[in-house]
Coordinates of C-alpha atoms in Angstrom, one line a residue:
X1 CA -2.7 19.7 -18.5
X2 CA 0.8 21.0 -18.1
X3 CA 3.5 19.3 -18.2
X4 CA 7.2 19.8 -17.5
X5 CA 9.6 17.7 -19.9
X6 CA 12.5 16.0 -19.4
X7 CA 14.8 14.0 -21.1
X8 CA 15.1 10.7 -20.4
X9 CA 18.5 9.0 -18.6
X10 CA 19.9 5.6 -19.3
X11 CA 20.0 4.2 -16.0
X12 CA 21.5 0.9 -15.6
X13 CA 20.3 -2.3 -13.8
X14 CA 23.3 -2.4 -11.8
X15 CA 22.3 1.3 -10.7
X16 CA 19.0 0.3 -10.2
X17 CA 20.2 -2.2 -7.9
X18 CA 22.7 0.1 -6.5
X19 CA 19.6 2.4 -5.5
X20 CA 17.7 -0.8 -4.2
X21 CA 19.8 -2.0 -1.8
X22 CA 20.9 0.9 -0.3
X23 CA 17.5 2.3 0.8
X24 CA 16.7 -1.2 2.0
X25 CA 20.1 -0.2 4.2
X26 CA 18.2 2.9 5.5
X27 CA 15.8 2.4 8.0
X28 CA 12.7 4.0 7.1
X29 CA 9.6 2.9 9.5
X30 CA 6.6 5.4 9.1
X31 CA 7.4 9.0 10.7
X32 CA 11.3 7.9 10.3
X33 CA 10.9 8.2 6.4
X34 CA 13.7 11.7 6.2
X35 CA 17.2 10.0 5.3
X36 CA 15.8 7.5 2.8
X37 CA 13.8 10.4 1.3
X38 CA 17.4 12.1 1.1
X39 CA 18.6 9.2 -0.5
X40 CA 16.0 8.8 -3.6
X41 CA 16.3 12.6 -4.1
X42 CA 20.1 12.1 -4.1
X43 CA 19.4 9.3 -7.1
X44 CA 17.3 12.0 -9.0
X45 CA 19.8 14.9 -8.5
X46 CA 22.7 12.8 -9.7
X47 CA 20.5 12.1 -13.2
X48 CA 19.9 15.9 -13.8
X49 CA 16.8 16.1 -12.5
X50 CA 14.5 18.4 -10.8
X51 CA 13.3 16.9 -7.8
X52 CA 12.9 18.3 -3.5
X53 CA 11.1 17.4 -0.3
X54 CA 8.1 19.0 0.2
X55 CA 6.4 19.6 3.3
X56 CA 5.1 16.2 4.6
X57 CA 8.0 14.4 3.3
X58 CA 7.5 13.4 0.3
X59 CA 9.8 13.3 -3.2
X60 CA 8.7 14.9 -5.8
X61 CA 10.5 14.6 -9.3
X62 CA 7.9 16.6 -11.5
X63 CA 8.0 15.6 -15.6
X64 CA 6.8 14.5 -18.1
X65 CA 2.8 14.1 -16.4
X66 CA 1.7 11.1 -19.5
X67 CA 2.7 8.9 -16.5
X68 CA 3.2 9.4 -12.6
X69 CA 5.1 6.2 -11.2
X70 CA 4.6 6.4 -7.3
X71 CA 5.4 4.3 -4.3
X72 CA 5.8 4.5 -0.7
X73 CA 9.2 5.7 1.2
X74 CA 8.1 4.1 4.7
X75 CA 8.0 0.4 6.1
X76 CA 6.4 -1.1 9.0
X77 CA 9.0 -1.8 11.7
X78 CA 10.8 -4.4 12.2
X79 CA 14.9 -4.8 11.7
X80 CA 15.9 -8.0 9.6
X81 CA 19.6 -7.7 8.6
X82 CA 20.5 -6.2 5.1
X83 CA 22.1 -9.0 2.8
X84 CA 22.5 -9.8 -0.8
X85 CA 22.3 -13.6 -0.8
X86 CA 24.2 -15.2 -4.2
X87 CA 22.0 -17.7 -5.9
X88 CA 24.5 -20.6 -4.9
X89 CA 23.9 -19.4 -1.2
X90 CA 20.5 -19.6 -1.4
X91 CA 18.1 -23.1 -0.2
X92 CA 17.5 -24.8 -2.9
X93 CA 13.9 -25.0 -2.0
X94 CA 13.5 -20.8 -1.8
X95 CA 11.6 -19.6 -5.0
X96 CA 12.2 -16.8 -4.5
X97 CA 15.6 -17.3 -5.8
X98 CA 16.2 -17.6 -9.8
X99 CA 18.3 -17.1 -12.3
X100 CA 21.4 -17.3 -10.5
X101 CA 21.2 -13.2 -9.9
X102 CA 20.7 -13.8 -6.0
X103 CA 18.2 -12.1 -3.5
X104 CA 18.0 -9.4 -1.2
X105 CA 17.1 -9.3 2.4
X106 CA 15.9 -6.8 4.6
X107 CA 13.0 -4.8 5.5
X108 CA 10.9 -3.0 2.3
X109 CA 13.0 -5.3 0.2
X110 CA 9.1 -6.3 -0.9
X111 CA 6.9 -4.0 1.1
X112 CA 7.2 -1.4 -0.8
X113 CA 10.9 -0.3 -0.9
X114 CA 11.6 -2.8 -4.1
X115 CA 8.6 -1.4 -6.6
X116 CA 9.8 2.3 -5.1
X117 CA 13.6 2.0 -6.7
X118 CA 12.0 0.3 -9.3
X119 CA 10.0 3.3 -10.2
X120 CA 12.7 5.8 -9.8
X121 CA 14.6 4.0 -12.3
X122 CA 12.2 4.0 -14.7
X123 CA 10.7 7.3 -14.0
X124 CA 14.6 8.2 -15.0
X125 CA 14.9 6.3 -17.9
X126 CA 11.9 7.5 -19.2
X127 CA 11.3 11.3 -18.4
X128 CA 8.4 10.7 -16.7
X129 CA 7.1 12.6 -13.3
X130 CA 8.0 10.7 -10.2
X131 CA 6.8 10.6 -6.6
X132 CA 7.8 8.9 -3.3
X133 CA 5.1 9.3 -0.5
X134 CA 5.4 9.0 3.3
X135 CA 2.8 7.3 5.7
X136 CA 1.8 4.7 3.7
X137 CA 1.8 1.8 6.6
X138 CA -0.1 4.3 9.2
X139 CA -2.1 7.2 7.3
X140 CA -1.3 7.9 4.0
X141 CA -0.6 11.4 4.8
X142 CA 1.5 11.4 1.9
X143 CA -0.8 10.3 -0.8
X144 CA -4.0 12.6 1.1
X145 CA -1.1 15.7 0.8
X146 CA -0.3 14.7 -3.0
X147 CA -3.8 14.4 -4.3
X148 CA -4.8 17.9 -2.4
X149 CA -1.4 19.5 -3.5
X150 CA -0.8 18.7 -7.6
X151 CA -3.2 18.3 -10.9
X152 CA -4.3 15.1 -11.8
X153 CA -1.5 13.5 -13.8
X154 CA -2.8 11.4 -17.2
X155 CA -2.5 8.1 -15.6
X156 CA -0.9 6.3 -12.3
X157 CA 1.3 3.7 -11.6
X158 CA 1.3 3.1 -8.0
X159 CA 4.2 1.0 -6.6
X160 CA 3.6 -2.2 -4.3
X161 CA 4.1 -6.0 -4.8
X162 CA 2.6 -7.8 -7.3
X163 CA 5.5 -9.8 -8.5
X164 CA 7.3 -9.0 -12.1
X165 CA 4.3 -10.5 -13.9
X166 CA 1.0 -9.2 -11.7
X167 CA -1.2 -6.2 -12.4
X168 CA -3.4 -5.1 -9.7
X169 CA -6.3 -3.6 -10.4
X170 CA -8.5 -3.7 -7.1
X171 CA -8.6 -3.2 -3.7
X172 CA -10.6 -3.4 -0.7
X173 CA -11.8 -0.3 1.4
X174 CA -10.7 0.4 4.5
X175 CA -12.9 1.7 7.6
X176 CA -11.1 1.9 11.4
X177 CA -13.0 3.2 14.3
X178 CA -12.8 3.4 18.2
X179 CA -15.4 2.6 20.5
X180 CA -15.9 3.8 24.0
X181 CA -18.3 3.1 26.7
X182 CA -18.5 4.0 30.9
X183 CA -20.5 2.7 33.5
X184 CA -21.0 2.8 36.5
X185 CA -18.6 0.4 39.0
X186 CA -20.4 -2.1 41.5
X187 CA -20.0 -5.5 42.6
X188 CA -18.9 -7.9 39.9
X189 CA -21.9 -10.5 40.8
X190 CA -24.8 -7.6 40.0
X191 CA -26.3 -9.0 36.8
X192 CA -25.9 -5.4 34.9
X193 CA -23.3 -5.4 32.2
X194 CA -20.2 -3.3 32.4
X195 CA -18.5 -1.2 29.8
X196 CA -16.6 -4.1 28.9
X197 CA -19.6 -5.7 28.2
X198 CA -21.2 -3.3 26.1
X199 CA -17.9 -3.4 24.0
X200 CA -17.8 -6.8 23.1
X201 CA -22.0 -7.0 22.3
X202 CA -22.0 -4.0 20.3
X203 CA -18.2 -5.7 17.9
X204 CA -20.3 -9.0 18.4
X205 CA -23.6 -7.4 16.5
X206 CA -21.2 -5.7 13.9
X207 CA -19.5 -9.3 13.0
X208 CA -23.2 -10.7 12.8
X209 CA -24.1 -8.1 10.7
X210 CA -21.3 -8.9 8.5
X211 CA -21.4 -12.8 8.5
X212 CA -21.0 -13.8 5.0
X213 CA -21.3 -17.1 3.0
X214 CA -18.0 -19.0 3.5
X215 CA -17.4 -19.8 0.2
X216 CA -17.7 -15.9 -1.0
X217 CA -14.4 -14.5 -2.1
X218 CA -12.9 -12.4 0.7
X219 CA -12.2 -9.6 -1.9
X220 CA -16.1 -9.5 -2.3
X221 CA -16.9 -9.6 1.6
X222 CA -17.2 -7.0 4.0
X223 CA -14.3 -8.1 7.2
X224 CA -14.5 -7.2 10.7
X225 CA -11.0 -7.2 12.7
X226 CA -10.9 -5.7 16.4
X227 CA -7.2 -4.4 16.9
X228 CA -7.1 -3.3 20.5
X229 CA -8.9 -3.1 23.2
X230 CA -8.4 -1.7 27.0
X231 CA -10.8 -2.0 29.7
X232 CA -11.3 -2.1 33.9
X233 CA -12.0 0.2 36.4
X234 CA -11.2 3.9 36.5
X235 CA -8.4 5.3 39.1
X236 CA -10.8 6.9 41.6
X237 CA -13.1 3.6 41.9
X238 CA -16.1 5.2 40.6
X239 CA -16.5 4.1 36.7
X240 CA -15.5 1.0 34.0
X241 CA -14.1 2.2 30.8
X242 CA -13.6 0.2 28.2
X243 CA -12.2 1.1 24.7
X244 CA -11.9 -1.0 21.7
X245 CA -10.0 -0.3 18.4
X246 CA -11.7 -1.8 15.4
X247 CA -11.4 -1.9 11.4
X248 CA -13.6 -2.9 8.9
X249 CA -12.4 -3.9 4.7
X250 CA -15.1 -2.9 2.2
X251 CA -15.5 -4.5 -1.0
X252 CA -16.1 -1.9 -4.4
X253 CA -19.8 -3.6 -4.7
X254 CA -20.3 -1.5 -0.9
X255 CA -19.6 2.2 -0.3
X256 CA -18.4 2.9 3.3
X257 CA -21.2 5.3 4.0
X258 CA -23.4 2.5 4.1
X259 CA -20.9 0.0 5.6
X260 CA -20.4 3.0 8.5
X261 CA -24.1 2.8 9.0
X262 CA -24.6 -0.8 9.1
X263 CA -21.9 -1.4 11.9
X264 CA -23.5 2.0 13.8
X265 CA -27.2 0.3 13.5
X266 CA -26.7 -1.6 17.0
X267 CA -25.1 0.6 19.1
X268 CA -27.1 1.6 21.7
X269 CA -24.6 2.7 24.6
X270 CA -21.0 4.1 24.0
X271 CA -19.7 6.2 21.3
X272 CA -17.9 5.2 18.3
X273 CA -15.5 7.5 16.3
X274 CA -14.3 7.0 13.4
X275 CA -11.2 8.1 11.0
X276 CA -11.4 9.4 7.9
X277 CA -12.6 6.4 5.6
X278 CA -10.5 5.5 2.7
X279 CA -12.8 3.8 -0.8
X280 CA -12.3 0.9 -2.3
X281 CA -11.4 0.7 -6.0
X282 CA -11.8 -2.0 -8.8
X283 CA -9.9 -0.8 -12.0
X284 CA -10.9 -1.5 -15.5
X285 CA -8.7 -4.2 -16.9
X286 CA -9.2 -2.4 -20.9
X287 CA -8.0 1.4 -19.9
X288 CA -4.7 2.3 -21.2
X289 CA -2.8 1.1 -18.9
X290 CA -3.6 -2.1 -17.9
X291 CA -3.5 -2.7 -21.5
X292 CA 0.2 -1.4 -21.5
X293 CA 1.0 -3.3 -18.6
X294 CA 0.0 -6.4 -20.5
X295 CA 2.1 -5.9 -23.6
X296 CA 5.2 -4.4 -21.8
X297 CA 5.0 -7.9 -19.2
X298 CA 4.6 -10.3 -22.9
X299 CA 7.4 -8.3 -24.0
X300 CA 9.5 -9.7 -21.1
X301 CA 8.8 -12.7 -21.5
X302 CA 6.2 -13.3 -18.9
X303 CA 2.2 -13.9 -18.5
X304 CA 0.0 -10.9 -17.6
X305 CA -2.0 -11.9 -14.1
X306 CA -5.0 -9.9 -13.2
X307 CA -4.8 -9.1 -9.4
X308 CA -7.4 -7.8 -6.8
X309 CA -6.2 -7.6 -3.3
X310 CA -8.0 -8.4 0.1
X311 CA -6.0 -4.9 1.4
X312 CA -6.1 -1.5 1.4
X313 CA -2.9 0.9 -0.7
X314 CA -2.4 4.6 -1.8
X315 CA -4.3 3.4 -5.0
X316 CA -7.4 3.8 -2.9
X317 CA -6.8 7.3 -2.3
X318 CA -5.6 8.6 -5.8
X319 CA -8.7 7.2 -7.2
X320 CA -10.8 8.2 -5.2
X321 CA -9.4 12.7 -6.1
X322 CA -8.3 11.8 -9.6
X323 CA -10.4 10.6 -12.4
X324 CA -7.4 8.8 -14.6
X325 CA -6.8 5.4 -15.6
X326 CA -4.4 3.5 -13.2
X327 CA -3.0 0.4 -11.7
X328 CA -0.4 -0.8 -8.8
X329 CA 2.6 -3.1 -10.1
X330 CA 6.1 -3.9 -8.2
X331 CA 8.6 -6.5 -7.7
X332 CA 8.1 -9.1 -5.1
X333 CA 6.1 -11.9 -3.3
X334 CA 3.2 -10.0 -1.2
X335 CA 2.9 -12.9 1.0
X336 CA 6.1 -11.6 2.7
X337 CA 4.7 -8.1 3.3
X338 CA 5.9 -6.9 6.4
X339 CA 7.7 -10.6 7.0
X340 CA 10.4 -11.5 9.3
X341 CA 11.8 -13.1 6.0
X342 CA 11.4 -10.2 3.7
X343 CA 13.2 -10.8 0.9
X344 CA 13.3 -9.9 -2.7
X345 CA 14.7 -11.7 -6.0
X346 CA 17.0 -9.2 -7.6
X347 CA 15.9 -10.7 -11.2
X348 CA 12.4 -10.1 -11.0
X349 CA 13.8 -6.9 -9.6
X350 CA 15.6 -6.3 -12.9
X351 CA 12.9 -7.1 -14.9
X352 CA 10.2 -5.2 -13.2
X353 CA 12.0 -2.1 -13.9
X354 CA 12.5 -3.1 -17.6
X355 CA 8.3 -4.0 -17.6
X356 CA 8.2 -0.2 -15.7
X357 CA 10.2 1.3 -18.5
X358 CA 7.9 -0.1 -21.4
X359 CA 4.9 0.8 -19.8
X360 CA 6.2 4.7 -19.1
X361 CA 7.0 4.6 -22.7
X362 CA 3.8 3.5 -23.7
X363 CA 2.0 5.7 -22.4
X364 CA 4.5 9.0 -23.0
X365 CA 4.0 7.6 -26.8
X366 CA 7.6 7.1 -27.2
X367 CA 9.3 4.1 -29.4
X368 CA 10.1 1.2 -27.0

């Protein structure tokens, strides 16, 4: 495979952090992604390298293809005021504070705005081919555009949080669907069931069809979550609509074919449609780079943890078109994904992008 290289750029922590905090500054909910995409191409323009916006939205900094670091431009709304908190300012009871480097608040400080600087700082410092992708939170039209529109790179590093010392390596499936169902109005005391009804007895048969043993991981179970649902009689009188919105996580031991067809086995009136599906994936913890992972995180000092998660990412998606080792990895506590107290530790920031750095190296087969 081709690849286009470029030489490497010692980019500092402080611009790292520089980067960080002001695309945490710039609102970027999904479908609002075009000034911070501005931004990070900005960043890659004022390192000397090549780098534009292509058609969806996304920024693409083609190199050296060993390695292609990617993350996610967009967040899910929500406005929590931009701050850089100084360790002394901090509670002394927040972890998420250490070293006396401070913490930064705001929305994608964790989710997934910190492991995207961190990438483009690496990506930088190490000559490798970078990409930040739209749609993420809603429908990863940036990662289904990327995977129809380049060649598979040699390996991935996709960008969410993990913390400085986590390597993910699985995630769920994910399956959404709507259902919808009319009948005919009459008097609410007749005994025949409404649309409404049909609605909640055909989700009811689905969770029953998915009732698992308690004490089964949840990464290992199949989950049922209705999301929405509107119902009642039509304008002119004459029908009862009801639609519900519903989504279903798949474990890697199911495929979502067969998941699809399990939850479509009791319907018997109404219609369900459903979007495209995305696959689960469960990563090898022995390829290439997990193993550099591993090294590059003793290296700084940490513990390598092995992480599968009960969500779905972009990882999904690029393993799914590309047949290349890969992993996701970023800065930050994912229990404060989308958060009204998203905030991020600007040391483990620091040291993800030095763990980032290694592991680009690694696999470029430079000298760290």
């Amino acid at each position: 495979m081709s690849t286009t290289m470029t030489d490497p750029d010692p980019v500092s922590f402080a611009d790292a952090r520089e980067l960080l905090v002001d695309l945490v500054s710039i609102p970027s909910p999904s479908g609002q992604e075009r000034d911070a995409a501005e931004r990070l191409a900005a960043f890659f323009e004022a390192h000397d390298r090549e780098v534009r916006i292509d058609e969806v939205g996304n920024v693409r900094a083609p190199a050296d293809d060993s390695v292609l670091l990617t993350s996610h431009i967009d967040t899910v709304p929500g406005e929590i005021p931009v701050e850089v908190e100084s360790a002394d300012e901090a509670d002394e009871e927040d972890d998420i504070a250490d070293e006396g480097t401070g913490v930064l608040w705001g929305r994608g400080s964790v989710d997934a705005t910190g492991p995207l600087a961190a990438m483009a700082a690496a990506a930088v410092r190490t000559g490798v081919s970078f990409v930040g992708v739209v749609g993420e939170e809603t429908n990863s039209r940036g990662a289904r555009h990327l995977v129809a529109d380049r060649e598979e790179p040699d390996a991935v590093v996709n960008g969410e949080p993990s913390g400085a010392t986590g390597i993910t390596l699985g995630y769920r499936g994910f399956l959404s669907g709507t259902y919808v169902a009319t009948s005919e109005s009459g008097h609410t005391s007749r005994p025949e069931p409404n649309a409404i009804q049909h609605a909640t007895s055909w989700w009811t048969s689905v969770e029953e069809a998915f009732e698992q043993d308690e004490y089964q991981p949840v990464f290992e179970r199949v989950t049922t979550k209705p999301v929405a649902i509107d119902g009642g009689i039509t304008d002119d009188g004459l029908s009862v609509e009801a639609t519900l919105d519903v989504q279903l996580r798949v474990p890697p031991t199911l495929d979502v074919e067969t998941v699809r067809e399990t939850a479509e086995a009791p319907l018997e009136i109404g219609t369900v449609t459903w979007a495209d599906p995305i696959p689960p994936v469960m990563e090898s913890p022995r390829t290439e780079v997990a193993r550099a992972f591993r090294a590059a995180i003793r290296e700084e000092d940490g513990e390598p943890r092995l992480l599968r998660k009960t969500g779905t990412s972009d990882m999904n998606l690029f393993a799914g078109a590309w047949d290349c080792p890969m992993a996701t990895y970023g800065p930050g506590n994912s229990e404060l994904d989308h958060a009204p107290d998203e905030r991020l530790s600007l040391a483990e920031f620091d040291r993800s992008v030095a763990v980032l750095t290694r592991v680009a190296t690694t696999l470029t087969g430079g000298d760290d």
